[in-house]
Amino acid sequence: HEACLYTFEYLRDFIKNHMGPILRRDHPDVKILGYDHNKDVVDQYAQGFAEDPEAQQFIDGLGVHWYTGTYFDALREAHAAAPDKALVATEMCDCPVSIDQAWLWNKAERQAFDTLGDLNNWVELWLDWNLILDENGGPSHAGYSCGASV
């Protein structure tokens, strides 16, 4: 989340020294995404975890959002750096929502392009957290309504 301005080093160390060992001990079936934000730097996180085997043992994958652009090259590079880690598309919404038909078709085309591009570049799972939005497109930390993709 954009309110959590974790550096890679902080996140890596938190997972390696705190969250990872406790979750593996107490909840071994829980999967840890070592990153869950925009695609533009996912390759840097994958490489960083790959260079730290102690941290990498706790990472099951990396999550990506679509907001900064397609960055399919970053997905390929992330996979190359950590081929045994899942790449997961975790977020894709447009805010604020419009009911204009042209806007809706444009959104659908952009989302289809992005989703298919992700799946063709090593993303193996697509989920949409905002399927649980209420009938008003909320709640939203920014105060406007968001639309679920489905």
Coordinates of N, CA, C and O in Angstrom, one line a residue:
H1 N 0.8 -1.2 0.0 CA 0.0 0.0 0.0 C 0.9 1.2 0.0 O 1.9 1.3 0.6
E2 N 0.5 2.3 -0.7 CA 1.3 3.4 -0.8 C 1.6 4.2 0.5 O 2.5 4.9 0.6
A3 N 0.8 3.9 1.5 CA 1.0 4.5 2.8 C 2.2 3.8 3.6 O 2.7 4.3 4.5
C4 N 2.6 2.6 3.1 CA 3.7 1.9 3.7 C 4.9 2.0 2.9 O 5.1 1.3 1.9
L5 N 5.7 2.9 3.2 CA 6.9 3.2 2.3 C 8.1 2.4 2.8 O 9.1 2.9 3.2
Y6 N 7.9 1.1 2.7 CA 9.0 0.2 3.0 C 10.1 0.2 1.9 O 9.8 0.1 0.8
T7 N 11.3 0.3 2.3 CA 12.4 0.0 1.4 C 12.5 -1.5 1.2 O 12.0 -2.3 2.0
F8 N 13.2 -1.9 0.1 CA 13.4 -3.3 -0.1 C 14.1 -3.9 1.1 O 13.7 -5.0 1.6
E9 N 15.1 -3.2 1.6 CA 15.9 -3.8 2.7 C 15.1 -4.0 3.9 O 15.2 -5.0 4.6
Y10 N 14.2 -3.0 4.2 CA 13.4 -3.1 5.4 C 12.4 -4.3 5.3 O 12.3 -5.1 6.2
L11 N 11.8 -4.4 4.1 CA 10.9 -5.5 3.9 C 11.6 -6.9 3.9 O 11.1 -7.8 4.6
R12 N 12.7 -7.0 3.3 CA 13.5 -8.2 3.3 C 13.8 -8.6 4.7 O 13.6 -9.8 5.1
D13 N 14.4 -7.7 5.5 CA 14.8 -8.0 6.8 C 13.6 -8.3 7.7 O 13.7 -9.2 8.6
F14 N 12.5 -7.7 7.5 CA 11.3 -8.0 8.3 C 10.8 -9.4 8.0 O 10.5 -10.2 8.9
I15 N 10.8 -9.8 6.7 CA 10.3 -11.1 6.4 C 11.4 -12.1 6.9 O 11.0 -13.2 7.5
K16 N 12.6 -11.9 6.7 CA 13.7 -12.8 7.1 C 13.8 -13.0 8.6 O 14.0 -14.1 9.0
N17 N 13.7 -11.9 9.3 CA 14.0 -12.0 10.8 C 12.7 -12.1 11.6 O 12.9 -12.4 12.8
H18 N 11.5 -11.8 11.1 CA 10.4 -11.8 12.0 C 9.2 -12.6 11.3 O 8.9 -13.7 11.8
M19 N 8.6 -12.1 10.3 CA 7.4 -12.7 9.8 C 7.6 -14.1 9.2 O 6.8 -15.0 9.5
G20 N 8.6 -14.2 8.4 CA 8.9 -15.5 7.8 C 9.0 -16.7 8.8 O 8.3 -17.7 8.7
P21 N 10.0 -16.5 9.7 CA 10.1 -17.7 10.7 C 8.9 -18.0 11.5 O 8.5 -19.1 11.8
I22 N 8.2 -16.9 11.9 CA 7.0 -17.1 12.8 C 5.8 -17.8 11.9 O 5.2 -18.7 12.4
L23 N 5.6 -17.3 10.7 CA 4.6 -17.9 9.9 C 4.9 -19.3 9.5 O 4.0 -20.2 9.5
R24 N 6.1 -19.6 9.2 CA 6.5 -21.0 8.8 C 6.4 -21.9 10.0 O 6.0 -23.1 9.8
R25 N 6.7 -21.4 11.2 CA 6.5 -22.3 12.4 C 5.1 -22.5 12.8 O 4.6 -23.6 13.0
D26 N 4.3 -21.4 12.8 CA 2.9 -21.5 13.3 C 1.9 -21.8 12.3 O 0.8 -22.3 12.6
H27 N 2.1 -21.4 11.0 CA 1.2 -21.5 10.0 C 1.9 -21.9 8.7 O 2.0 -21.1 7.7
P28 N 2.5 -23.1 8.6 CA 3.3 -23.4 7.5 C 2.6 -23.4 6.1 O 3.3 -23.4 5.1
D29 N 1.3 -23.5 6.1 CA 0.6 -23.5 4.8 C 0.4 -22.0 4.2 O 0.0 -21.9 3.1
V30 N 0.6 -21.0 5.0 CA 0.4 -19.7 4.6 C 1.5 -19.3 3.6 O 2.7 -19.5 3.9
K31 N 1.1 -18.7 2.5 CA 2.1 -18.3 1.5 C 2.4 -16.8 1.7 O 1.6 -16.0 2.0
I32 N 3.7 -16.4 1.5 CA 4.2 -15.1 1.6 C 4.5 -14.5 0.3 O 5.4 -15.1 -0.4
L33 N 3.9 -13.4 -0.1 CA 4.3 -12.6 -1.2 C 5.4 -11.6 -0.8 O 5.0 -10.8 0.1
G34 N 6.5 -11.7 -1.3 CA 7.6 -10.8 -0.9 C 7.5 -9.4 -1.4 O 8.3 -8.5 -1.1
Y35 N 6.5 -9.2 -2.2 CA 6.3 -7.8 -2.8 C 4.9 -7.8 -3.3 O 4.4 -8.9 -3.8
D36 N 4.2 -6.7 -3.2 CA 2.8 -6.6 -3.7 C 2.5 -5.2 -4.0 O 1.9 -4.5 -3.3
H37 N 3.0 -4.8 -5.2 CA 2.8 -3.4 -5.6 C 3.0 -3.4 -7.1 O 2.9 -4.4 -7.8
N38 N 3.3 -2.2 -7.7 CA 3.3 -2.0 -9.1 C 4.4 -2.8 -9.8 O 5.5 -3.1 -9.2
K39 N 4.2 -3.2 -11.1 CA 5.1 -4.1 -11.8 C 6.4 -3.5 -12.1 O 7.4 -4.2 -12.4
D40 N 6.5 -2.1 -12.1 CA 7.7 -1.5 -12.7 C 9.0 -1.9 -11.9 O 10.1 -1.8 -12.5
V41 N 8.9 -2.3 -10.7 CA 10.2 -2.7 -10.0 C 10.1 -4.1 -9.4 O 11.0 -4.5 -8.6
V42 N 9.2 -4.9 -9.9 CA 9.1 -6.3 -9.4 C 10.4 -7.1 -9.7 O 10.8 -7.9 -8.9
D43 N 11.0 -6.8 -10.8 CA 12.3 -7.5 -11.1 C 13.4 -7.1 -10.1 O 14.2 -8.0 -9.7
Q44 N 13.4 -5.9 -9.6 CA 14.4 -5.5 -8.6 C 14.2 -6.3 -7.3 O 15.2 -6.7 -6.6
Y45 N 12.9 -6.5 -6.9 CA 12.6 -7.2 -5.7 C 13.0 -8.7 -5.9 O 13.5 -9.3 -5.0
A46 N 12.6 -9.2 -7.0 CA 13.0 -10.7 -7.3 C 14.5 -10.9 -7.2 O 15.0 -11.8 -6.6
Q47 N 15.2 -10.0 -7.8 CA 16.7 -10.1 -7.8 C 17.2 -9.9 -6.4 O 18.1 -10.6 -6.0
G48 N 16.7 -9.0 -5.6 CA 17.1 -8.7 -4.3 C 16.9 -10.0 -3.4 O 17.8 -10.4 -2.6
F49 N 15.7 -10.6 -3.5 CA 15.5 -11.8 -2.7 C 16.4 -12.9 -3.2 O 16.8 -13.7 -2.4
A50 N 16.6 -13.0 -4.5 CA 17.4 -14.1 -5.0 C 18.9 -14.0 -4.5 O 19.5 -15.0 -4.3
E51 N 19.3 -12.8 -4.2 CA 20.7 -12.6 -3.7 C 20.8 -12.8 -2.2 O 21.9 -12.8 -1.6
D52 N 19.6 -13.1 -1.5 CA 19.6 -13.4 -0.1 C 18.9 -14.7 0.2 O 17.7 -14.7 0.5
P53 N 19.6 -15.8 0.1 CA 19.0 -17.1 0.3 C 18.3 -17.2 1.7 O 17.3 -17.9 1.8
E54 N 18.8 -16.6 2.7 CA 18.1 -16.6 4.0 C 16.7 -16.0 4.0 O 15.8 -16.6 4.5
A55 N 16.6 -14.9 3.2 CA 15.2 -14.3 3.1 C 14.4 -15.1 2.0 O 13.2 -15.3 2.2
Q56 N 15.0 -15.5 1.0 CA 14.3 -16.1 -0.1 C 13.6 -17.4 0.3 O 12.5 -17.7 -0.2
Q57 N 14.1 -18.1 1.3 CA 13.4 -19.3 1.7 C 12.0 -19.1 2.2 O 11.2 -20.0 2.2
F58 N 11.7 -17.9 2.6 CA 10.4 -17.6 3.2 C 9.4 -17.0 2.1 O 8.2 -16.8 2.4
I59 N 9.9 -16.7 0.9 CA 9.1 -16.0 -0.1 C 8.6 -17.1 -1.0 O 9.3 -17.9 -1.6
D60 N 7.2 -17.0 -1.2 CA 6.6 -18.0 -2.1 C 6.3 -17.3 -3.5 O 6.1 -18.0 -4.5
G61 N 6.3 -16.0 -3.5 CA 6.0 -15.3 -4.8 C 6.1 -13.8 -4.6 O 6.4 -13.3 -3.5
L62 N 5.7 -13.2 -5.7 CA 5.7 -11.7 -5.7 C 4.4 -11.3 -6.4 O 3.9 -11.8 -7.4
G63 N 3.7 -10.3 -5.8 CA 2.4 -9.8 -6.3 C 2.7 -8.5 -7.1 O 3.5 -7.7 -6.8
V64 N 1.9 -8.3 -8.1 CA 2.0 -7.1 -9.0 C 0.6 -6.5 -9.3 O -0.4 -7.1 -9.3
H65 N 0.7 -5.2 -9.4 CA -0.5 -4.3 -9.8 C -0.2 -3.8 -11.2 O 0.9 -3.7 -11.6
W66 N -1.2 -3.3 -11.8 CA -1.1 -2.8 -13.2 C -1.0 -1.3 -13.3 O -0.8 -0.8 -14.4
Y67 N -0.9 -0.5 -12.3 CA -1.1 0.9 -12.3 C 0.0 1.7 -13.0 O -0.3 2.8 -13.5
T68 N 1.2 1.2 -13.0 CA 2.3 2.0 -13.7 C 2.5 1.6 -15.1 O 3.4 2.2 -15.8
G69 N 1.8 0.7 -15.7 CA 2.0 0.3 -17.1 C 2.2 -1.2 -17.2 O 2.1 -1.9 -16.2
T70 N 2.4 -1.7 -18.4 CA 2.4 -3.1 -18.6 C 3.7 -3.7 -18.0 O 3.6 -4.8 -17.4
Y71 N 4.8 -3.2 -18.3 CA 6.1 -3.7 -17.7 C 6.2 -5.2 -17.9 O 6.7 -5.9 -16.9
F72 N 5.9 -5.7 -19.0 CA 6.0 -7.2 -19.2 C 7.5 -7.6 -19.1 O 7.8 -8.7 -18.7
D73 N 8.4 -6.7 -19.5 CA 9.8 -7.0 -19.4 C 10.2 -7.2 -18.0 O 11.0 -8.1 -17.7
A74 N 9.7 -6.5 -17.1 CA 10.0 -6.6 -15.6 C 9.5 -8.0 -15.1 O 10.2 -8.6 -14.3
L75 N 8.4 -8.4 -15.6 CA 7.9 -9.8 -15.2 C 8.8 -10.9 -15.7 O 9.1 -11.8 -15.0
R76 N 9.3 -10.7 -17.0 CA 10.2 -11.7 -17.5 C 11.5 -11.7 -16.7 O 12.1 -12.8 -16.4
E77 N 12.0 -10.6 -16.4 CA 13.2 -10.5 -15.6 C 13.0 -11.0 -14.2 O 14.0 -11.6 -13.6
A78 N 11.9 -10.7 -13.6 CA 11.6 -11.3 -12.2 C 11.6 -12.8 -12.3 O 12.2 -13.5 -11.4
H79 N 11.0 -13.4 -13.3 CA 11.0 -14.8 -13.4 C 12.4 -15.4 -13.6 O 12.7 -16.4 -13.0
A80 N 13.2 -14.7 -14.4 CA 14.5 -15.1 -14.6 C 15.3 -15.1 -13.3 O 16.2 -16.0 -13.1
A81 N 15.1 -14.1 -12.5 CA 15.8 -14.0 -11.2 C 15.4 -15.0 -10.2 O 16.2 -15.5 -9.4
A82 N 14.1 -15.3 -10.2 CA 13.5 -16.3 -9.2 C 12.5 -17.2 -9.9 O 11.3 -17.0 -9.6
P83 N 13.0 -18.1 -10.7 CA 12.0 -19.0 -11.5 C 11.2 -19.9 -10.6 O 10.1 -20.3 -11.1
D84 N 11.5 -20.1 -9.4 CA 10.8 -21.0 -8.5 C 9.7 -20.2 -7.7 O 9.0 -20.8 -6.9
K85 N 9.6 -18.9 -7.9 CA 8.7 -18.1 -7.1 C 7.5 -17.7 -8.0 O 7.7 -17.3 -9.2
A86 N 6.3 -17.8 -7.5 CA 5.1 -17.4 -8.3 C 5.0 -15.9 -8.5 O 5.4 -15.1 -7.6
L87 N 4.6 -15.6 -9.7 CA 4.2 -14.2 -10.0 C 2.7 -14.1 -10.0 O 2.0 -14.9 -10.7
V88 N 2.1 -13.2 -9.2 CA 0.7 -13.2 -9.0 C 0.2 -11.7 -9.3 O 0.7 -10.8 -8.7
A89 N -0.8 -11.6 -10.2 CA -1.4 -10.3 -10.4 C -2.5 -10.2 -9.3 O -3.4 -10.9 -9.3
T90 N -2.3 -9.1 -8.5 CA -3.2 -9.0 -7.3 C -4.1 -7.8 -7.3 O -5.0 -7.8 -6.4
E91 N -3.9 -6.9 -8.2 CA -4.8 -5.7 -8.1 C -4.9 -5.0 -9.4 O -3.9 -4.8 -10.1
M92 N -6.2 -4.7 -9.8 CA -6.4 -4.0 -11.0 C -7.8 -3.3 -10.9 O -8.8 -4.0 -11.1
C93 N -7.8 -2.1 -10.6 CA -9.1 -1.3 -10.6 C -8.9 0.0 -11.2 O -7.8 0.5 -11.4
D94 N -10.0 0.7 -11.5 CA -10.0 2.1 -12.0 C -10.8 2.9 -11.0 O -11.9 2.5 -10.7
C95 N -10.3 4.0 -10.6 CA -11.0 4.9 -9.7 C -10.8 6.3 -10.2 O -9.7 6.6 -10.6
P96 N -11.8 7.1 -10.2 CA -13.2 6.8 -9.8 C -13.8 6.1 -11.0 O -13.4 6.1 -12.1
V97 N -15.0 5.5 -10.7 CA -15.7 4.7 -11.7 C -16.6 5.6 -12.5 O -17.1 6.6 -12.1
S98 N -16.7 5.2 -13.8 CA -17.7 5.9 -14.7 C -18.6 4.9 -15.3 O -18.3 3.7 -15.4
I99 N -19.8 5.4 -15.6 CA -20.8 4.5 -16.2 C -20.9 4.8 -17.7 O -21.7 4.2 -18.4
D100 N -20.0 5.6 -18.2 CA -20.0 5.9 -19.6 C -19.6 4.7 -20.4 O -18.6 4.0 -20.1
Q101 N -20.4 4.3 -21.4 CA -20.1 3.1 -22.1 C -18.7 3.0 -22.8 O -18.1 2.0 -22.8
A102 N -18.3 4.1 -23.4 CA -17.0 4.2 -24.0 C -15.9 4.0 -23.0 O -14.9 3.2 -23.3
W103 N -16.0 4.6 -21.8 CA -15.1 4.4 -20.8 C -15.0 2.9 -20.3 O -13.9 2.4 -20.2
L104 N -16.2 2.3 -20.2 CA -16.3 0.9 -19.7 C -15.6 0.0 -20.7 O -14.9 -0.9 -20.3
W105 N -15.9 0.2 -22.0 CA -15.3 -0.7 -23.0 C -13.7 -0.5 -23.1 O -13.0 -1.4 -23.2
N106 N -13.3 0.8 -22.9 CA -11.9 1.1 -22.9 C -11.2 0.4 -21.8 O -10.1 -0.2 -21.9
K107 N -11.9 0.5 -20.6 CA -11.3 -0.2 -19.4 C -11.2 -1.7 -19.6 O -10.2 -2.3 -19.3
A108 N -12.3 -2.3 -20.2 CA -12.3 -3.7 -20.4 C -11.2 -4.1 -21.4 O -10.5 -5.1 -21.2
E109 N -11.0 -3.4 -22.4 CA -9.9 -3.7 -23.4 C -8.5 -3.5 -22.7 O -7.6 -4.4 -22.9
R110 N -8.3 -2.5 -21.9 CA -7.0 -2.3 -21.3 C -6.8 -3.4 -20.3 O -5.6 -4.0 -20.2
Q111 N -7.8 -3.8 -19.5 CA -7.6 -4.9 -18.6 C -7.4 -6.2 -19.2 O -6.6 -7.0 -18.8
A112 N -8.1 -6.5 -20.3 CA -7.8 -7.8 -21.1 C -6.4 -7.8 -21.6 O -5.7 -8.8 -21.5
F113 N -5.9 -6.7 -22.2 CA -4.6 -6.6 -22.7 C -3.6 -6.9 -21.6 O -2.6 -7.6 -21.7
D114 N -3.8 -6.2 -20.5 CA -2.8 -6.3 -19.4 C -2.8 -7.8 -18.8 O -1.8 -8.4 -18.5
T115 N -4.0 -8.3 -18.6 CA -4.1 -9.7 -18.0 C -3.5 -10.7 -18.9 O -2.7 -11.6 -18.5
L116 N -3.8 -10.7 -20.2 CA -3.3 -11.6 -21.2 C -1.7 -11.4 -21.3 O -1.0 -12.4 -21.3
G117 N -1.3 -10.2 -21.3 CA 0.1 -9.9 -21.3 C 0.8 -10.5 -20.0 O 1.9 -11.1 -20.1
D118 N 0.2 -10.3 -18.9 CA 0.8 -10.9 -17.6 C 0.9 -12.4 -17.8 O 1.9 -13.0 -17.5
L119 N -0.2 -13.0 -18.2 CA -0.2 -14.5 -18.3 C 0.8 -15.0 -19.3 O 1.3 -16.1 -19.1
N120 N 1.1 -14.2 -20.3 CA 2.1 -14.6 -21.3 C 3.5 -14.3 -20.8 O 4.5 -14.6 -21.6
N121 N 3.7 -13.7 -19.7 CA 5.0 -13.3 -19.2 C 5.2 -13.7 -17.7 O 5.6 -13.0 -16.9
W122 N 4.8 -15.0 -17.5 CA 5.1 -15.7 -16.3 C 4.1 -15.5 -15.1 O 4.3 -16.1 -14.0
V123 N 3.2 -14.6 -15.2 CA 2.2 -14.5 -14.1 C 1.3 -15.8 -14.2 O 0.8 -16.1 -15.2
E124 N 1.2 -16.4 -13.0 CA 0.5 -17.7 -13.0 C -0.8 -17.7 -12.3 O -1.6 -18.7 -12.3
L125 N -1.2 -16.6 -11.7 CA -2.4 -16.4 -11.0 C -2.9 -15.0 -11.1 O -2.1 -14.1 -10.9
W126 N -4.1 -14.8 -11.3 CA -4.7 -13.5 -11.3 C -5.9 -13.5 -10.3 O -6.8 -14.3 -10.4
L127 N -5.8 -12.6 -9.4 CA -6.9 -12.5 -8.4 C -7.2 -11.0 -8.3 O -6.5 -10.1 -8.7
D128 N -8.4 -10.7 -7.8 CA -8.8 -9.3 -7.7 C -9.4 -9.1 -6.3 O -10.5 -9.4 -6.0
W129 N -8.6 -8.4 -5.5 CA -9.1 -8.2 -4.1 C -10.3 -7.3 -4.1 O -11.1 -7.4 -3.2
N130 N -10.5 -6.5 -5.1 CA -11.6 -5.5 -5.0 C -12.9 -6.1 -5.5 O -13.9 -5.4 -5.7
L131 N -13.0 -7.4 -5.6 CA -14.3 -8.1 -5.8 C -15.2 -7.9 -4.6 O -16.4 -8.1 -4.7
I132 N -14.6 -7.5 -3.4 CA -15.4 -7.4 -2.2 C -15.9 -5.9 -2.0 O -16.3 -5.6 -0.9
L133 N -15.7 -5.1 -3.0 CA -16.2 -3.7 -2.8 C -17.7 -3.7 -2.6 O -18.4 -4.5 -3.1
D134 N -18.2 -2.7 -1.8 CA -19.6 -2.6 -1.6 C -20.3 -2.0 -2.8 O -19.7 -1.7 -3.8
E135 N -21.6 -1.9 -2.7 CA -22.4 -1.4 -3.8 C -22.0 0.1 -4.3 O -22.4 0.5 -5.3
N136 N -21.3 0.8 -3.4 CA -20.9 2.1 -3.8 C -19.4 2.2 -4.2 O -18.9 3.3 -4.3
G137 N -18.8 1.1 -4.4 CA -17.4 1.1 -4.8 C -16.4 1.4 -3.7 O -15.3 1.8 -4.0
G138 N -16.8 1.1 -2.5 CA -15.9 1.4 -1.4 C -15.7 0.2 -0.5 O -16.1 -0.9 -0.9
P139 N -15.0 0.3 0.5 CA -14.4 1.5 1.0 C -13.2 1.9 0.3 O -12.5 1.1 -0.3
S140 N -12.8 3.2 0.3 CA -11.7 3.7 -0.4 C -10.9 4.6 0.5 O -11.5 5.6 1.1
H141 N -9.6 4.4 0.6 CA -8.8 5.3 1.5 C -8.7 6.7 0.8 O -8.4 7.7 1.5
A142 N -9.0 6.8 -0.5 CA -8.9 8.1 -1.2 C -10.3 8.8 -1.2 O -10.3 9.9 -1.7
G143 N -11.3 8.2 -0.8 CA -12.6 8.8 -0.7 C -13.5 8.8 -1.9 O -14.5 9.5 -2.0
Y144 N -13.1 8.0 -2.9 CA -13.9 7.9 -4.1 C -14.2 6.5 -4.4 O -13.7 5.6 -3.8
S145 N -15.2 6.2 -5.3 CA -15.6 4.8 -5.6 C -14.6 4.2 -6.6 O -14.1 4.8 -7.5
C146 N -14.4 2.9 -6.4 CA -13.6 2.1 -7.3 C -14.5 1.0 -7.9 O -15.5 0.6 -7.3
G147 N -14.1 0.5 -9.1 CA -14.9 -0.5 -9.7 C -14.1 -1.8 -9.7 O -12.9 -1.9 -10.0
A148 N -14.8 -2.9 -9.4 CA -14.2 -4.2 -9.5 C -14.2 -4.6 -11.0 O -15.0 -4.3 -11.8
S149 N -13.2 -5.4 -11.4 CA -13.0 -5.8 -12.8 C -14.1 -6.8 -13.2 O -14.4 -6.9 -14.4
V150 N -14.6 -7.6 -12.3 CA -15.6 -8.6 -12.6 C -17.0 -8.1 -12.2 O -17.1 -7.6 -11.1

